[in-house]
């Protein structure tokens, strides 16, 4: 779902709907909801690629049942402990490198949500040669490689250069630190 690939998303949703027709409440065939059901629900609800109002009625009902279950509520309360630290700019910390890193991380996680689970270190650093600017973030190549290996490249993104451009395009123009990105 994080890939944004509509064909893959539609295929996955068809499989969920088919499993619900066979098994009823749970996609894995148990009487009670399973961890797989909670994971599917969380994924669908947090996805920016799927509008839950556009889902088939059987999947909408499935999401409602799962959201009202105690397993889902318990998982949701624990979810924040599993997320990486905030990538927002901290104005109380005067480090430009940390501020630039936070801005790049925010742009990367917005553009490529799966990047959070790929274990890539996102860190800005000073350029060695001033003709290249003040700061840089060399994450496009390793991010491209890991997204490609996971089969999670968004449609239209086929090269590390396109990953880099997507990151640049996602940096907010009103951020307080970075400008003139290339």
mmCIF file of N, CA, C and O in Angstrom, residues 60-141:
data_model
loop_
_atom_site.group_PDB
_atom_site.id
_atom_site.type_symbol
_atom_site.label_atom_id
_atom_site.label_comp_id
_atom_site.label_asym_id
_atom_site.label_seq_id
_atom_site.Cartn_x
_atom_site.Cartn_y
_atom_site.Cartn_z
ATOM 1 N N UNK A 60 -14.956 -2.119 4.285
ATOM 2 C CA UNK A 60 -15.321 -1.053 5.228
ATOM 3 C C UNK A 60 -15.869 -1.649 6.524
ATOM 4 O O UNK A 60 -15.507 -1.222 7.628
ATOM 5 N N UNK A 61 -16.725 -2.663 6.405
ATOM 6 C CA UNK A 61 -17.277 -3.342 7.583
ATOM 7 C C UNK A 61 -16.160 -4.026 8.373
ATOM 8 O O UNK A 61 -16.116 -3.947 9.609
ATOM 9 N N UNK A 62 -15.249 -4.677 7.667
ATOM 10 C CA UNK A 62 -14.090 -5.335 8.283
ATOM 11 C C UNK A 62 -13.275 -4.329 9.085
ATOM 12 O O UNK A 62 -12.893 -4.586 10.234
ATOM 13 N N UNK A 63 -13.021 -3.157 8.507
ATOM 14 C CA UNK A 63 -12.259 -2.124 9.212
ATOM 15 C C UNK A 63 -12.994 -1.653 10.467
ATOM 16 O O UNK A 63 -12.383 -1.462 11.520
ATOM 17 N N UNK A 64 -14.305 -1.470 10.364
ATOM 18 C CA UNK A 64 -15.093 -1.034 11.527
ATOM 19 C C UNK A 64 -15.044 -2.069 12.646
ATOM 20 O O UNK A 64 -14.856 -1.730 13.817
ATOM 21 N N UNK A 65 -15.210 -3.341 12.287
ATOM 22 C CA UNK A 65 -15.171 -4.412 13.294
ATOM 23 C C UNK A 65 -13.796 -4.456 13.955
ATOM 24 O O UNK A 65 -13.678 -4.534 15.185
ATOM 25 N N UNK A 66 -12.751 -4.396 13.141
ATOM 26 C CA UNK A 66 -11.393 -4.465 13.688
ATOM 27 C C UNK A 66 -11.102 -3.259 14.572
ATOM 28 O O UNK A 66 -10.537 -3.397 15.659
ATOM 29 N N UNK A 67 -11.489 -2.055 14.118
ATOM 30 C CA UNK A 67 -11.238 -0.846 14.904
ATOM 31 C C UNK A 67 -11.929 -0.879 16.262
ATOM 32 O O UNK A 67 -11.447 -0.279 17.215
ATOM 33 N N UNK A 68 -13.037 -1.571 16.370
ATOM 34 C CA UNK A 68 -13.773 -1.647 17.634
ATOM 35 C C UNK A 68 -13.327 -2.806 18.517
ATOM 36 O O UNK A 68 -13.825 -2.966 19.627
ATOM 37 N N UNK A 69 -12.367 -3.594 18.038
ATOM 38 C CA UNK A 69 -11.911 -4.738 18.831
ATOM 39 C C UNK A 69 -10.890 -4.299 19.881
ATOM 40 O O UNK A 69 -10.187 -3.305 19.723
ATOM 41 N N UNK A 70 -10.819 -5.070 20.946
ATOM 42 C CA UNK A 70 -9.851 -4.750 21.997
ATOM 43 C C UNK A 70 -8.417 -4.944 21.500
ATOM 44 O O UNK A 70 -7.513 -4.208 21.895
ATOM 45 N N UNK A 71 -8.193 -5.910 20.613
ATOM 46 C CA UNK A 71 -6.844 -6.136 20.070
ATOM 47 C C UNK A 71 -6.359 -4.903 19.300
ATOM 48 O O UNK A 71 -5.213 -4.484 19.438
ATOM 49 N N UNK A 72 -7.237 -4.311 18.509
ATOM 50 C CA UNK A 72 -6.870 -3.115 17.742
ATOM 51 C C UNK A 72 -6.594 -1.944 18.680
ATOM 52 O O UNK A 72 -5.603 -1.231 18.517
ATOM 53 N N UNK A 73 -7.451 -1.756 19.655
ATOM 54 C CA UNK A 73 -7.280 -0.631 20.582
ATOM 55 C C UNK A 73 -5.973 -0.759 21.364
ATOM 56 O O UNK A 73 -5.255 0.226 21.571
ATOM 57 N N UNK A 74 -5.624 -1.968 21.765
ATOM 58 C CA UNK A 74 -4.374 -2.189 22.488
ATOM 59 C C UNK A 74 -3.176 -1.942 21.567
ATOM 60 O O UNK A 74 -2.198 -1.300 21.957
ATOM 61 N N UNK A 75 -3.258 -2.428 20.343
ATOM 62 C CA UNK A 75 -2.175 -2.220 19.385
ATOM 63 C C UNK A 75 -2.008 -0.743 19.085
ATOM 64 O O UNK A 75 -0.883 -0.238 19.023
ATOM 65 N N UNK A 76 -3.098 -0.039 18.920
ATOM 66 C CA UNK A 76 -3.038 1.391 18.616
ATOM 67 C C UNK A 76 -2.355 2.155 19.751
ATOM 68 O O UNK A 76 -1.572 3.072 19.507
ATOM 69 N N UNK A 77 -2.616 1.753 20.983
ATOM 70 C CA UNK A 77 -1.989 2.440 22.114
ATOM 71 C C UNK A 77 -0.481 2.171 22.162
ATOM 72 O O UNK A 77 0.289 2.988 22.649
ATOM 73 N N UNK A 78 -0.037 1.029 21.635
ATOM 74 C CA UNK A 78 1.386 0.691 21.620
ATOM 75 C C UNK A 78 2.104 1.199 20.368
ATOM 76 O O UNK A 78 3.327 1.252 20.331
ATOM 77 N N UNK A 79 1.353 1.581 19.351
ATOM 78 C CA UNK A 79 1.932 1.960 18.067
ATOM 79 C C UNK A 79 2.930 3.098 18.179
ATOM 80 O O UNK A 79 3.985 3.068 17.550
ATOM 81 N N UNK A 80 2.644 4.080 18.997
ATOM 82 C CA UNK A 80 3.547 5.228 19.095
ATOM 83 C C UNK A 80 4.918 4.840 19.633
ATOM 84 O O UNK A 80 5.914 5.500 19.341
ATOM 85 N N UNK A 81 5.003 3.755 20.387
ATOM 86 C CA UNK A 81 6.306 3.326 20.907
ATOM 87 C C UNK A 81 7.154 2.666 19.827
ATOM 88 O O UNK A 81 8.349 2.489 20.011
ATOM 89 N N UNK A 82 6.541 2.287 18.702
ATOM 90 C CA UNK A 82 7.264 1.621 17.626
ATOM 91 C C UNK A 82 7.733 2.589 16.540
ATOM 92 O O UNK A 82 8.531 2.220 15.694
ATOM 93 N N UNK A 83 7.224 3.804 16.553
ATOM 94 C CA UNK A 83 7.556 4.767 15.518
ATOM 95 C C UNK A 83 8.911 5.402 15.779
ATOM 96 O O UNK A 83 9.324 5.555 16.923
ATOM 97 N N UNK A 84 9.606 5.798 14.706
ATOM 98 C CA UNK A 84 10.891 6.481 14.905
ATOM 99 C C UNK A 84 10.677 7.843 15.535
ATOM 100 O O UNK A 84 9.565 8.370 15.527
ATOM 101 N N UNK A 85 11.728 8.444 16.076
ATOM 102 C CA UNK A 85 11.570 9.758 16.690
ATOM 103 C C UNK A 85 11.061 10.785 15.687
ATOM 104 O O UNK A 85 11.229 10.631 14.490
ATOM 105 N N UNK A 86 10.475 11.814 16.207
ATOM 106 C CA UNK A 86 9.910 12.866 15.378
ATOM 107 C C UNK A 86 10.976 13.461 14.467
ATOM 108 O O UNK A 86 12.132 13.618 14.842
ATOM 109 N N UNK A 87 10.544 13.791 13.262
ATOM 110 C CA UNK A 87 11.470 14.393 12.307
ATOM 111 C C UNK A 87 11.233 15.892 12.178
ATOM 112 O O UNK A 87 11.690 16.504 11.241
ATOM 113 N N UNK A 88 10.522 16.444 13.128
ATOM 114 C CA UNK A 88 10.221 17.864 13.018
ATOM 115 C C UNK A 88 11.384 18.715 13.525
ATOM 116 O O UNK A 88 12.195 18.281 14.337
ATOM 117 N N UNK A 89 11.436 19.915 13.033
ATOM 118 C CA UNK A 89 12.479 20.861 13.409
ATOM 119 C C UNK A 89 12.279 21.303 14.854
ATOM 120 O O UNK A 89 11.186 21.653 15.258
ATOM 121 N N UNK A 90 13.348 21.282 15.641
ATOM 122 C CA UNK A 90 13.310 21.706 17.039
ATOM 123 C C UNK A 90 13.979 23.073 17.151
ATOM 124 O O UNK A 90 15.208 23.165 17.124
ATOM 125 N N UNK A 91 13.201 24.143 17.277
ATOM 126 C CA UNK A 91 13.807 25.476 17.304
ATOM 127 C C UNK A 91 14.662 25.737 18.542
ATOM 128 O O UNK A 91 15.442 26.678 18.572
ATOM 129 N N UNK A 92 14.555 24.878 19.566
ATOM 130 C CA UNK A 92 15.393 25.060 20.755
ATOM 131 C C UNK A 92 16.787 24.476 20.570
ATOM 132 O O UNK A 92 17.664 24.692 21.388
ATOM 133 N N UNK A 93 16.991 23.703 19.494
ATOM 134 C CA UNK A 93 18.301 23.123 19.206
ATOM 135 C C UNK A 93 18.911 23.906 18.041
ATOM 136 O O UNK A 93 18.431 23.818 16.916
ATOM 137 N N UNK A 94 19.972 24.654 18.270
ATOM 138 C CA UNK A 94 20.514 25.519 17.224
ATOM 139 C C UNK A 94 21.367 24.810 16.166
ATOM 140 O O UNK A 94 21.931 25.461 15.311
ATOM 141 N N UNK A 95 21.446 23.496 16.169
ATOM 142 C CA UNK A 95 22.272 22.777 15.208
ATOM 143 C C UNK A 95 21.638 22.810 13.821
ATOM 144 O O UNK A 95 20.555 22.267 13.606
ATOM 145 N N UNK A 96 22.315 23.420 12.866
ATOM 146 C CA UNK A 96 21.815 23.461 11.491
ATOM 147 C C UNK A 96 21.822 22.075 10.856
ATOM 148 O O UNK A 96 20.945 21.743 10.059
ATOM 149 N N UNK A 97 22.796 21.262 11.230
ATOM 150 C CA UNK A 97 22.854 19.910 10.676
ATOM 151 C C UNK A 97 21.656 19.092 11.139
ATOM 152 O O UNK A 97 21.024 18.400 10.347
ATOM 153 N N UNK A 98 21.314 19.192 12.426
ATOM 154 C CA UNK A 98 20.134 18.461 12.913
ATOM 155 C C UNK A 98 18.856 19.014 12.296
ATOM 156 O O UNK A 98 17.950 18.262 11.964
ATOM 157 N N UNK A 99 18.777 20.322 12.130
ATOM 158 C CA UNK A 99 17.596 20.925 11.510
ATOM 159 C C UNK A 99 17.477 20.466 10.060
ATOM 160 O O UNK A 99 16.395 20.066 9.609
ATOM 161 N N UNK A 100 18.582 20.489 9.313
ATOM 162 C CA UNK A 100 18.558 20.042 7.918
ATOM 163 C C UNK A 100 18.211 18.552 7.846
ATOM 164 O O UNK A 100 17.420 18.134 6.989
ATOM 165 N N UNK A 101 18.768 17.756 8.744
ATOM 166 C CA UNK A 101 18.457 16.318 8.777
ATOM 167 C C UNK A 101 16.963 16.096 9.020
ATOM 168 O O UNK A 101 16.345 15.246 8.378
ATOM 169 N N UNK A 102 16.380 16.858 9.939
ATOM 170 C CA UNK A 102 14.948 16.720 10.244
ATOM 171 C C UNK A 102 14.095 17.103 9.039
ATOM 172 O O UNK A 102 13.093 16.444 8.741
ATOM 173 N N UNK A 103 14.493 18.143 8.336
ATOM 174 C CA UNK A 103 13.731 18.566 7.152
ATOM 175 C C UNK A 103 13.826 17.515 6.056
ATOM 176 O O UNK A 103 12.814 17.150 5.439
ATOM 177 N N UNK A 104 15.037 17.001 5.808
ATOM 178 C CA UNK A 104 15.186 15.940 4.807
ATOM 179 C C UNK A 104 14.392 14.694 5.210
ATOM 180 O O UNK A 104 13.726 14.080 4.380
ATOM 181 N N UNK A 105 14.457 14.307 6.484
ATOM 182 C CA UNK A 105 13.723 13.118 6.949
ATOM 183 C C UNK A 105 12.228 13.296 6.747
ATOM 184 O O UNK A 105 11.541 12.380 6.284
ATOM 185 N N UNK A 106 11.721 14.468 7.075
ATOM 186 C CA UNK A 106 10.293 14.724 6.871
ATOM 187 C C UNK A 106 9.900 14.605 5.412
ATOM 188 O O UNK A 106 8.869 14.000 5.073
ATOM 189 N N UNK A 107 10.715 15.153 4.527
ATOM 190 C CA UNK A 107 10.437 15.066 3.092
ATOM 191 C C UNK A 107 10.507 13.617 2.607
ATOM 192 O O UNK A 107 9.662 13.162 1.827
ATOM 193 N N UNK A 108 11.499 12.886 3.082
ATOM 194 C CA UNK A 108 11.665 11.490 2.665
ATOM 195 C C UNK A 108 10.501 10.636 3.154
ATOM 196 O O UNK A 108 9.924 9.850 2.404
ATOM 197 N N UNK A 109 10.118 10.790 4.419
ATOM 198 C CA UNK A 109 9.037 9.968 4.964
ATOM 199 C C UNK A 109 7.683 10.334 4.368
ATOM 200 O O UNK A 109 6.790 9.498 4.286
ATOM 201 N N UNK A 110 7.532 11.575 3.941
ATOM 202 C CA UNK A 110 6.298 11.978 3.272
ATOM 203 C C UNK A 110 6.230 11.366 1.877
ATOM 204 O O UNK A 110 5.192 10.858 1.460
ATOM 205 N N UNK A 111 7.345 11.417 1.174
ATOM 206 C CA UNK A 111 7.391 10.936 -0.202
ATOM 207 C C UNK A 111 7.465 9.414 -0.285
ATOM 208 O O UNK A 111 6.847 8.804 -1.152
ATOM 209 N N UNK A 112 8.224 8.817 0.618
ATOM 210 C CA UNK A 112 8.429 7.371 0.626
ATOM 211 C C UNK A 112 8.157 6.839 2.031
ATOM 212 O O UNK A 112 9.092 6.586 2.797
ATOM 213 N N UNK A 113 6.883 6.656 2.420
ATOM 214 C CA UNK A 113 6.561 6.236 3.792
ATOM 215 C C UNK A 113 7.261 4.948 4.219
ATOM 216 O O UNK A 113 7.587 4.773 5.383
ATOM 217 N N UNK A 114 7.517 4.067 3.281
ATOM 218 C CA UNK A 114 8.160 2.795 3.629
ATOM 219 C C UNK A 114 9.601 2.999 4.096
ATOM 220 O O UNK A 114 10.185 2.122 4.731
ATOM 221 N N UNK A 115 10.188 4.152 3.806
ATOM 222 C CA UNK A 115 11.580 4.421 4.186
ATOM 223 C C UNK A 115 11.796 4.277 5.684
ATOM 224 O O UNK A 115 12.884 3.919 6.125
ATOM 225 N N UNK A 116 10.752 4.524 6.478
ATOM 226 C CA UNK A 116 10.883 4.419 7.935
ATOM 227 C C UNK A 116 11.218 3.005 8.369
ATOM 228 O O UNK A 116 11.866 2.811 9.384
ATOM 229 N N UNK A 117 10.801 2.027 7.597
ATOM 230 C CA UNK A 117 11.038 0.632 7.997
ATOM 231 C C UNK A 117 12.242 0.009 7.296
ATOM 232 O O UNK A 117 12.515 -1.173 7.491
ATOM 233 N N UNK A 118 12.977 0.778 6.513
ATOM 234 C CA UNK A 118 14.088 0.212 5.755
ATOM 235 C C UNK A 118 15.440 0.355 6.434
ATOM 236 O O UNK A 118 16.439 -0.144 5.936
ATOM 237 N N UNK A 119 15.494 1.036 7.565
ATOM 238 C CA UNK A 119 16.737 1.151 8.322
ATOM 239 C C UNK A 119 17.794 2.035 7.687
ATOM 240 O O UNK A 119 18.987 1.796 7.859
ATOM 241 N N UNK A 120 17.365 3.033 6.948
ATOM 242 C CA UNK A 120 18.317 3.941 6.311
ATOM 243 C C UNK A 120 18.536 5.143 7.215
ATOM 244 O O UNK A 120 17.578 5.767 7.673
ATOM 245 N N UNK A 121 19.810 5.457 7.461
ATOM 246 C CA UNK A 121 20.132 6.623 8.279
ATOM 247 C C UNK A 121 19.999 7.878 7.419
ATOM 248 O O UNK A 121 20.602 7.973 6.350
ATOM 249 N N UNK A 122 19.192 8.796 7.893
ATOM 250 C CA UNK A 122 18.988 10.048 7.170
ATOM 251 C C UNK A 122 19.704 11.136 7.935
ATOM 252 O O UNK A 122 19.295 11.500 9.037
ATOM 253 N N UNK A 123 20.793 11.607 7.346
ATOM 254 C CA UNK A 123 21.594 12.604 8.031
ATOM 255 C C UNK A 123 22.161 13.587 7.019
ATOM 256 O O UNK A 123 22.747 13.185 6.014
ATOM 257 N N UNK A 124 21.969 14.845 7.301
ATOM 258 C CA UNK A 124 22.581 15.887 6.478
ATOM 259 C C UNK A 124 23.990 16.131 6.988
ATOM 260 O O UNK A 124 24.285 15.875 8.154
ATOM 261 N N UNK A 125 24.858 16.594 6.103
ATOM 262 C CA UNK A 125 26.207 16.951 6.523
ATOM 263 C C UNK A 125 26.719 18.076 5.637
ATOM 264 O O UNK A 125 26.197 18.329 4.556
ATOM 265 N N UNK A 126 27.741 18.744 6.141
ATOM 266 C CA UNK A 126 28.325 19.860 5.392
ATOM 267 C C UNK A 126 29.004 19.334 4.134
ATOM 268 O O UNK A 126 29.669 18.303 4.163
ATOM 269 N N UNK A 127 28.810 20.056 3.039
ATOM 270 C CA UNK A 127 29.482 19.704 1.785
ATOM 271 C C UNK A 127 30.985 19.959 1.915
ATOM 272 O O UNK A 127 31.395 20.952 2.522
ATOM 273 N N UNK A 128 31.770 19.088 1.342
ATOM 274 C CA UNK A 128 33.222 19.270 1.375
ATOM 275 C C UNK A 128 33.663 20.358 0.405
ATOM 276 O O UNK A 128 34.671 21.012 0.615
ATOM 277 N N UNK A 129 32.900 20.519 -0.665
ATOM 278 C CA UNK A 129 33.216 21.535 -1.671
ATOM 279 C C UNK A 129 32.053 22.525 -1.725
ATOM 280 O O UNK A 129 30.914 22.141 -2.023
ATOM 281 N N UNK A 130 32.334 23.791 -1.467
ATOM 282 C CA UNK A 130 31.301 24.819 -1.383
ATOM 283 C C UNK A 130 30.516 24.980 -2.691
ATOM 284 O O UNK A 130 29.369 25.408 -2.673
ATOM 285 N N UNK A 131 31.108 24.578 -3.818
ATOM 286 C CA UNK A 131 30.374 24.712 -5.083
ATOM 287 C C UNK A 131 29.151 23.793 -5.127
ATOM 288 O O UNK A 131 28.264 23.984 -5.939
ATOM 289 N N UNK A 132 29.105 22.815 -4.231
ATOM 290 C CA UNK A 132 27.955 21.911 -4.143
ATOM 291 C C UNK A 132 26.924 22.388 -3.122
ATOM 292 O O UNK A 132 25.918 21.723 -2.895
ATOM 293 N N UNK A 133 27.182 23.511 -2.470
ATOM 294 C CA UNK A 133 26.254 24.051 -1.489
ATOM 295 C C UNK A 133 26.808 23.944 -0.083
ATOM 296 O O UNK A 133 27.983 23.637 0.124
ATOM 297 N N UNK A 134 25.951 24.209 0.879
ATOM 298 C CA UNK A 134 26.359 24.170 2.282
ATOM 299 C C UNK A 134 26.148 22.794 2.906
ATOM 300 O O UNK A 134 26.975 22.315 3.670
ATOM 301 N N UNK A 135 24.986 22.176 2.606
ATOM 302 C CA UNK A 135 24.639 20.889 3.209
ATOM 303 C C UNK A 135 24.151 19.935 2.138
ATOM 304 O O UNK A 135 23.627 20.342 1.104
ATOM 305 N N UNK A 136 24.284 18.652 2.421
ATOM 306 C CA UNK A 136 23.765 17.635 1.519
ATOM 307 C C UNK A 136 23.263 16.442 2.315
ATOM 308 O O UNK A 136 23.610 16.261 3.485
ATOM 309 N N UNK A 137 22.456 15.638 1.651
ATOM 310 C CA UNK A 137 21.923 14.408 2.233
ATOM 311 C C UNK A 137 22.010 13.348 1.142
ATOM 312 O O UNK A 137 21.328 13.440 0.132
ATOM 313 N N UNK A 138 22.878 12.374 1.342
ATOM 314 C CA UNK A 138 23.143 11.359 0.316
ATOM 315 C C UNK A 138 22.342 10.083 0.547
ATOM 316 O O UNK A 138 22.902 9.004 0.620
ATOM 317 N N UNK A 139 21.049 10.194 0.640
ATOM 318 C CA UNK A 139 20.228 9.026 0.923
ATOM 319 C C UNK A 139 19.531 8.477 -0.327
ATOM 320 O O UNK A 139 19.010 7.372 -0.299
ATOM 321 N N UNK A 140 19.550 9.205 -1.428
ATOM 322 C CA UNK A 140 18.782 8.785 -2.607
ATOM 323 C C UNK A 140 19.212 7.413 -3.135
ATOM 324 O O UNK A 140 18.362 6.578 -3.436
ATOM 325 N N UNK A 141 20.505 7.169 -3.260
ATOM 326 C CA UNK A 141 20.981 5.892 -3.805
ATOM 327 C C UNK A 141 20.625 4.710 -2.899
ATOM 328 O O UNK A 141 20.007 3.748 -3.360
#
